[in-house]
PDB file of C-alpha atoms and ligand atoms in Angstrom:
ATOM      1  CA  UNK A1221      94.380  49.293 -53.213  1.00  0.00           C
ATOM      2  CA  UNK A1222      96.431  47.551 -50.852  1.00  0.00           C
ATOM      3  CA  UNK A1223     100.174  48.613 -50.326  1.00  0.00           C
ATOM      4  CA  UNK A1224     101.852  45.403 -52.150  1.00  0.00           C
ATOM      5  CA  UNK A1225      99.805  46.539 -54.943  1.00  0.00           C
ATOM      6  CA  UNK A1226     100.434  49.751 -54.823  1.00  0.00           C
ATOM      7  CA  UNK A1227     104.452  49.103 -54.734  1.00  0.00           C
ATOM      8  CA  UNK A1228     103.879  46.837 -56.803  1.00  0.00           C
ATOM      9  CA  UNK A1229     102.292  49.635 -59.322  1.00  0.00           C
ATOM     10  CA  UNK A1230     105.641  51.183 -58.916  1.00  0.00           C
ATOM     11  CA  UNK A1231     107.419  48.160 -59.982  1.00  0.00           C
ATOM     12  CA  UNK A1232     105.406  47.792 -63.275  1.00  0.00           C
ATOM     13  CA  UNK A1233     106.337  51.471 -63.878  1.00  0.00           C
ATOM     14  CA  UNK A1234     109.840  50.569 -63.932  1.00  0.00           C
ATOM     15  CA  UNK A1235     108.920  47.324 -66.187  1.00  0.00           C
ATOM     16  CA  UNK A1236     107.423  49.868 -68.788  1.00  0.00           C
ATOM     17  CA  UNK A1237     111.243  51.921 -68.535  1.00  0.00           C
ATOM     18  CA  UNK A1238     112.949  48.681 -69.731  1.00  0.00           C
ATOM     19  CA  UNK A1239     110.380  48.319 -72.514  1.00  0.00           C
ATOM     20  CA  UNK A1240     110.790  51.579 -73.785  1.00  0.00           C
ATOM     21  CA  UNK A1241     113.937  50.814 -74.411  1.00  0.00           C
ATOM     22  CA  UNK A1242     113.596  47.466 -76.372  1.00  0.00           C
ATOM     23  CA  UNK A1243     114.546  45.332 -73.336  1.00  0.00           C
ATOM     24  CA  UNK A1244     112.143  42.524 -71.314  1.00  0.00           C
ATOM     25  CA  UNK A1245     110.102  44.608 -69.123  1.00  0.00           C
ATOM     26  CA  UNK A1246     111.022  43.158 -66.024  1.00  0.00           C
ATOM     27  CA  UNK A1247     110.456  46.266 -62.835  1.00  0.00           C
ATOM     28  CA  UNK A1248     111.514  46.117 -59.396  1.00  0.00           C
ATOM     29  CA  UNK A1249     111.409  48.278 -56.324  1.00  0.00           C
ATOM     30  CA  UNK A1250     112.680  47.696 -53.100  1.00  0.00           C
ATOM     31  CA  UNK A1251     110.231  49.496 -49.540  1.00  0.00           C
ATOM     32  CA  UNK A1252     111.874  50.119 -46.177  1.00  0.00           C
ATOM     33  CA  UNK A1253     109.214  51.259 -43.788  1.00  0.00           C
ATOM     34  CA  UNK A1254     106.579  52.938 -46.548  1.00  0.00           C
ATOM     35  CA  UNK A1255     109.306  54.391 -48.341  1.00  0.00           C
ATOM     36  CA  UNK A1256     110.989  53.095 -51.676  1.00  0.00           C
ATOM     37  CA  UNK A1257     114.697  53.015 -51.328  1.00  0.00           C
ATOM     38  CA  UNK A1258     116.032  51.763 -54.464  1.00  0.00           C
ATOM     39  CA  UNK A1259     114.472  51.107 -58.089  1.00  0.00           C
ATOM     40  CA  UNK A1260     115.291  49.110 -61.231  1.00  0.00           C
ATOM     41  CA  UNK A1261     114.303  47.358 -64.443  1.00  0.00           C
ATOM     42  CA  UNK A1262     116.106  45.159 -66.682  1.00  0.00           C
ATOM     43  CA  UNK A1263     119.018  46.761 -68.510  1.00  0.00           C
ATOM     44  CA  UNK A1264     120.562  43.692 -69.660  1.00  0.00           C
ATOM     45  CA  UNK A1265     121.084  44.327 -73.858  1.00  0.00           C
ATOM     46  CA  UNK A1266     121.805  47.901 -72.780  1.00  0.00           C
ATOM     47  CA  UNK A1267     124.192  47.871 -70.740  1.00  0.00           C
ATOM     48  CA  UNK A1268     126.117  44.502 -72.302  1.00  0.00           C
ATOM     49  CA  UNK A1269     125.749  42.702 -68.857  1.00  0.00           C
ATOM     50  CA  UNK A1270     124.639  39.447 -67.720  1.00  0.00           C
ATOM     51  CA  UNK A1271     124.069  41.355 -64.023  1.00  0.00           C
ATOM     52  CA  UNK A1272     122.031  43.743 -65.387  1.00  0.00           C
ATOM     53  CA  UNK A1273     118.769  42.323 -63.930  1.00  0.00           C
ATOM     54  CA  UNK A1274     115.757  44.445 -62.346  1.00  0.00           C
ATOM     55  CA  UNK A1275     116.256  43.600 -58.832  1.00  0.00           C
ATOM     56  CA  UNK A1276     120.529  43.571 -58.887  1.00  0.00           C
ATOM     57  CA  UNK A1277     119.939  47.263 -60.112  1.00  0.00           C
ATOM     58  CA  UNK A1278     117.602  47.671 -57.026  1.00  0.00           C
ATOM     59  CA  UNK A1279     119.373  45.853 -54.238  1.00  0.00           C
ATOM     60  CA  UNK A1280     122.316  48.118 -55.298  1.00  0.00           C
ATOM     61  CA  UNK A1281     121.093  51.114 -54.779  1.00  0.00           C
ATOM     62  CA  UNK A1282     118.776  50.465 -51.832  1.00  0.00           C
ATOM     63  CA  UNK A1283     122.258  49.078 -50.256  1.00  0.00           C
ATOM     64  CA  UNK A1284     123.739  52.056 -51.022  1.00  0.00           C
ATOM     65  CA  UNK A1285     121.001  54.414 -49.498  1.00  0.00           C
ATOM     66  CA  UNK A1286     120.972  51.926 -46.491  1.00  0.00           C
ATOM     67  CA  UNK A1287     124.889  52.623 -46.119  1.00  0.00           C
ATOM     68  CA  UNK A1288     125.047  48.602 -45.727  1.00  0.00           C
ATOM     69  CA  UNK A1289     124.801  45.312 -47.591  1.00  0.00           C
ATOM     70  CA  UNK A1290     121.812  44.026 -45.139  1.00  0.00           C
ATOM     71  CA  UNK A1291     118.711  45.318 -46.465  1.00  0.00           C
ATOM     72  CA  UNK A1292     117.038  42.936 -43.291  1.00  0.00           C
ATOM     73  CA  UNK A1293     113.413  44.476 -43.235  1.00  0.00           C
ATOM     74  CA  UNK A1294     113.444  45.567 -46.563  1.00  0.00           C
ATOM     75  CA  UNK A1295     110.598  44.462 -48.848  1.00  0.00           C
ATOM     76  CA  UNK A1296     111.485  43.760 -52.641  1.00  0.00           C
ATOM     77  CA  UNK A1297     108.997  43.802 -54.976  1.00  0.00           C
ATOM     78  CA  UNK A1298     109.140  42.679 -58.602  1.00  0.00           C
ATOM     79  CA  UNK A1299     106.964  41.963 -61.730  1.00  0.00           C
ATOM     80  CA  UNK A1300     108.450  38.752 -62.631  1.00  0.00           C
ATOM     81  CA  UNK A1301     109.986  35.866 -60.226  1.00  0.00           C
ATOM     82  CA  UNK A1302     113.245  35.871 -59.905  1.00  0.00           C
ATOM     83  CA  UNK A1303     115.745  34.451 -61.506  1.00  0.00           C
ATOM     84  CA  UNK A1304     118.153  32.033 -59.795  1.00  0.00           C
ATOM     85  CA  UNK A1305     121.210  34.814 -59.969  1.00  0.00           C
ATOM     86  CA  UNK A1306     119.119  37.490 -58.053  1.00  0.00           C
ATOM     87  CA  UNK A1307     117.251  34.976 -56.032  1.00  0.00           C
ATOM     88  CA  UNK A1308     120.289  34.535 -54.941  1.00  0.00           C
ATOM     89  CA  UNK A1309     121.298  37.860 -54.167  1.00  0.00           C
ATOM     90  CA  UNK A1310     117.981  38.418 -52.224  1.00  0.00           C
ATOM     91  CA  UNK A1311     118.656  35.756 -49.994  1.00  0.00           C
ATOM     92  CA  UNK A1312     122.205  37.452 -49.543  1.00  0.00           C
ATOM     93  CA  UNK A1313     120.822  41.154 -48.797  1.00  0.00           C
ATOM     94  CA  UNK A1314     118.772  39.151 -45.737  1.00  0.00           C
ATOM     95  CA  UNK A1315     115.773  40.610 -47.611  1.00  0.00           C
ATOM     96  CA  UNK A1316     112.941  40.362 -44.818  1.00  0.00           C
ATOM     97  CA  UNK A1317     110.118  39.989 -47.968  1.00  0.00           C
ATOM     98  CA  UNK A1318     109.720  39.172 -51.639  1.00  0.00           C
ATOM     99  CA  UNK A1319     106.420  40.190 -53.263  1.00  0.00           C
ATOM    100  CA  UNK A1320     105.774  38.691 -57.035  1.00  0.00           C
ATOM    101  CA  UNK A1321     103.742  40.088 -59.642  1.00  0.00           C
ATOM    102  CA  UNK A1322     103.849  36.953 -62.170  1.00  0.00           C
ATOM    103  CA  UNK A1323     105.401  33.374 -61.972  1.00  0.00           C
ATOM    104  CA  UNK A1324     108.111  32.544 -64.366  1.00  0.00           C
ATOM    105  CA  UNK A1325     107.890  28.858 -65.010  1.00  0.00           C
ATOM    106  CA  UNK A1326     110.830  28.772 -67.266  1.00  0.00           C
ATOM    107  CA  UNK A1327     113.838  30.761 -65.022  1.00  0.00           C
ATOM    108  CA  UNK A1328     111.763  30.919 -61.601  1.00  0.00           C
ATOM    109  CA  UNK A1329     113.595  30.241 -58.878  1.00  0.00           C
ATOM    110  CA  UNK A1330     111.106  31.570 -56.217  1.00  0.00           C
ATOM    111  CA  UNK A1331     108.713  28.382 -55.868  1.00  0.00           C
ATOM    112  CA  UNK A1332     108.590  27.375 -60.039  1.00  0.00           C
ATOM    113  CA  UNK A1333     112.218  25.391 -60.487  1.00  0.00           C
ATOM    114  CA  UNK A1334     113.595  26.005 -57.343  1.00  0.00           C
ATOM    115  CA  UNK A1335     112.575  27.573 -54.554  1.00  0.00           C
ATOM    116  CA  UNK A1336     115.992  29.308 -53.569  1.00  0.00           C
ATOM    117  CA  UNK A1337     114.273  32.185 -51.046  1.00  0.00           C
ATOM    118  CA  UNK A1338     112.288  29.708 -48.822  1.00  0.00           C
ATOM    119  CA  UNK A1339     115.187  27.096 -48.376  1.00  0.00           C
ATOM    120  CA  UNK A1340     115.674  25.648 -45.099  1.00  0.00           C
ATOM    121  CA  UNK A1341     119.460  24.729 -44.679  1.00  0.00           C
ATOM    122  CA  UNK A1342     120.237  28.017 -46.134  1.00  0.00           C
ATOM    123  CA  UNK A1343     120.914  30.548 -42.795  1.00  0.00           C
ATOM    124  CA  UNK A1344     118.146  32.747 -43.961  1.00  0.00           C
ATOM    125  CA  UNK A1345     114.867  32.401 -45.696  1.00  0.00           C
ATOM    126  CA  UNK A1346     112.621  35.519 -47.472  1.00  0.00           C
ATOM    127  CA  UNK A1347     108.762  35.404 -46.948  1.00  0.00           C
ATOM    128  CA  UNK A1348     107.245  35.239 -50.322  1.00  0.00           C
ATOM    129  CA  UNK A1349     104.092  36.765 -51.850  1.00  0.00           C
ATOM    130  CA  UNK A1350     102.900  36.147 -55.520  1.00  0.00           C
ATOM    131  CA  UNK A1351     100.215  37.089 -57.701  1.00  0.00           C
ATOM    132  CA  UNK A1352     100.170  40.619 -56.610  1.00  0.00           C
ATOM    133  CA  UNK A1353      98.351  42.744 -59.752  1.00  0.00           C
ATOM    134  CA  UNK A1354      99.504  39.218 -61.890  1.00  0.00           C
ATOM    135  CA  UNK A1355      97.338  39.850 -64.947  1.00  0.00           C
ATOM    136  CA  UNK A1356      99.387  43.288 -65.440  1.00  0.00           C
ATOM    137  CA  UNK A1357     102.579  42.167 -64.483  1.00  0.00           C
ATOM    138  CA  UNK A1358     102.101  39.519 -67.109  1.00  0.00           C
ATOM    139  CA  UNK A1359     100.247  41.904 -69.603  1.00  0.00           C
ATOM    140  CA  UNK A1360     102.995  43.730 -70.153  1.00  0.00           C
ATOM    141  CA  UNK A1361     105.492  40.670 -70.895  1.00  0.00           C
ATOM    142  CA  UNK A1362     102.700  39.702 -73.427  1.00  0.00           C
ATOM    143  CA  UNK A1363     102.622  42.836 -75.398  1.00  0.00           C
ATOM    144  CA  UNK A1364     106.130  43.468 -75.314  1.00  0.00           C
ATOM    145  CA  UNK A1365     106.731  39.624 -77.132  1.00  0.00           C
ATOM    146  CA  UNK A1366     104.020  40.392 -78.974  1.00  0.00           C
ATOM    147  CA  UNK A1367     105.437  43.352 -80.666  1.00  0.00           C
ATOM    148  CA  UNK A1368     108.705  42.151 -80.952  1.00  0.00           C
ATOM    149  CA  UNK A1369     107.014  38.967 -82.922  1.00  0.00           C
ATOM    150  CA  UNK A1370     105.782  41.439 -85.441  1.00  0.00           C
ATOM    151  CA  UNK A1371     108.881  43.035 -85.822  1.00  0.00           C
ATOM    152  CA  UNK A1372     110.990  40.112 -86.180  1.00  0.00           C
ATOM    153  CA  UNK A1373     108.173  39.414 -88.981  1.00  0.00           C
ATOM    154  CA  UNK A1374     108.283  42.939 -90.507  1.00  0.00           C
ATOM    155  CA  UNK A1375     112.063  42.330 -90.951  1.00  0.00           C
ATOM    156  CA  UNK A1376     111.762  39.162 -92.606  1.00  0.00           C
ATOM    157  CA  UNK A1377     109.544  40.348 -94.769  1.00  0.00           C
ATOM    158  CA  UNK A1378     111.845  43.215 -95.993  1.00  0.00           C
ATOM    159  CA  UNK A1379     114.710  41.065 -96.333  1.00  0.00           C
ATOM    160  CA  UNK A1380     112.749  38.838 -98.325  1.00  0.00           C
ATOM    161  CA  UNK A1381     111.187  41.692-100.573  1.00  0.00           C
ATOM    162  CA  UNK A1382     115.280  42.676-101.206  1.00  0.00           C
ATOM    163  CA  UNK A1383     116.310  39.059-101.824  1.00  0.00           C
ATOM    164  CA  UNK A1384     113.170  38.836-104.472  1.00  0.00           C
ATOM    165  CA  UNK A1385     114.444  42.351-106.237  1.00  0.00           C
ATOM    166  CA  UNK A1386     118.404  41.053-106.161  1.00  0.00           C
ATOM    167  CA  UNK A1387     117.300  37.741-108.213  1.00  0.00           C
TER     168      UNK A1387
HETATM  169 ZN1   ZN B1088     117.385  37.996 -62.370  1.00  0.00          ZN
END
């Protein structure tokens, strides 16, 4: 195992956090010189809060641990590309690299929509990396829609049953 995969093994454990709690499993961890400095996964319906993204959570607390808001040769790893809001905020913590586990053509704004890390009149750009352990990253986004399908279905199904007994 190389080591984007195996940080990126650490990011998909923090994916599987956000799942357990009924959100998008969507992990992130962020590696200054072999050593992970700041984790997160996607707390959004949770915590109420549009910010409440994977990498935000991350860059927060590696900045924090860093003791400043440059995080320059940091690597950030994450199971899904980003999103333009912390695409945005990885260009802003002068992140040195971004390593992807799975594309997101719909929000992507590393290379899918946009490519807002690799932008040339921008005064920095981030080295990206993608497909890094893909078919898990994406796995685990399948099963976690998948379930929720058959929930959403399960409920239905109740509500019908109780509409059927009213009548
Ligand atoms: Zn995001």
């Amino acid at each position: 195992m190389t080591d984007d995969e195996r940080f990126m093994k650490q990011a998909i454990t923090q994916a599987k956090k956000a799942s357990r709690i009924g959100e998008v499993p969507i992990g992130c961890v962020i590696v200054y010189e072999g050593k992970v400095i700041g984790r997160g996964y996607n707390r959004r319906t949770t915590d109420k809060s549009t910010l409440a993204h994977a990498e935000i959570a991350a860059i927060k607390k590696a900045t924090k641990v860093m003791g400043d808001w440059r995080l320059e040769d940091c690597t950030l790893y994450v199971t899904l590309e980003p999103c333009p809001m912390c695409a945005g905020a990885i260009v802003q913590s002068r992140m040195k690299r971004c390593v992807i586990g799975t594309m997101s053509p719909k929000s992507g704004c590393a290379g899918s929509i946009l490519n807002l890390l690799d932008e040339p009149q921008f005064n920095h750009q981030v080295e990206i990396e993608s497909g890094v352990l893909a078919d898990e990253c994406s796995d685990i986004l399948k099963v976690f829609f998948k379930e929720l399908r058959v929930k959403v279905k399960a409920e239905r199904e109740l509500e019908k049953r109780a509409e059927e007994i009213d009548s």
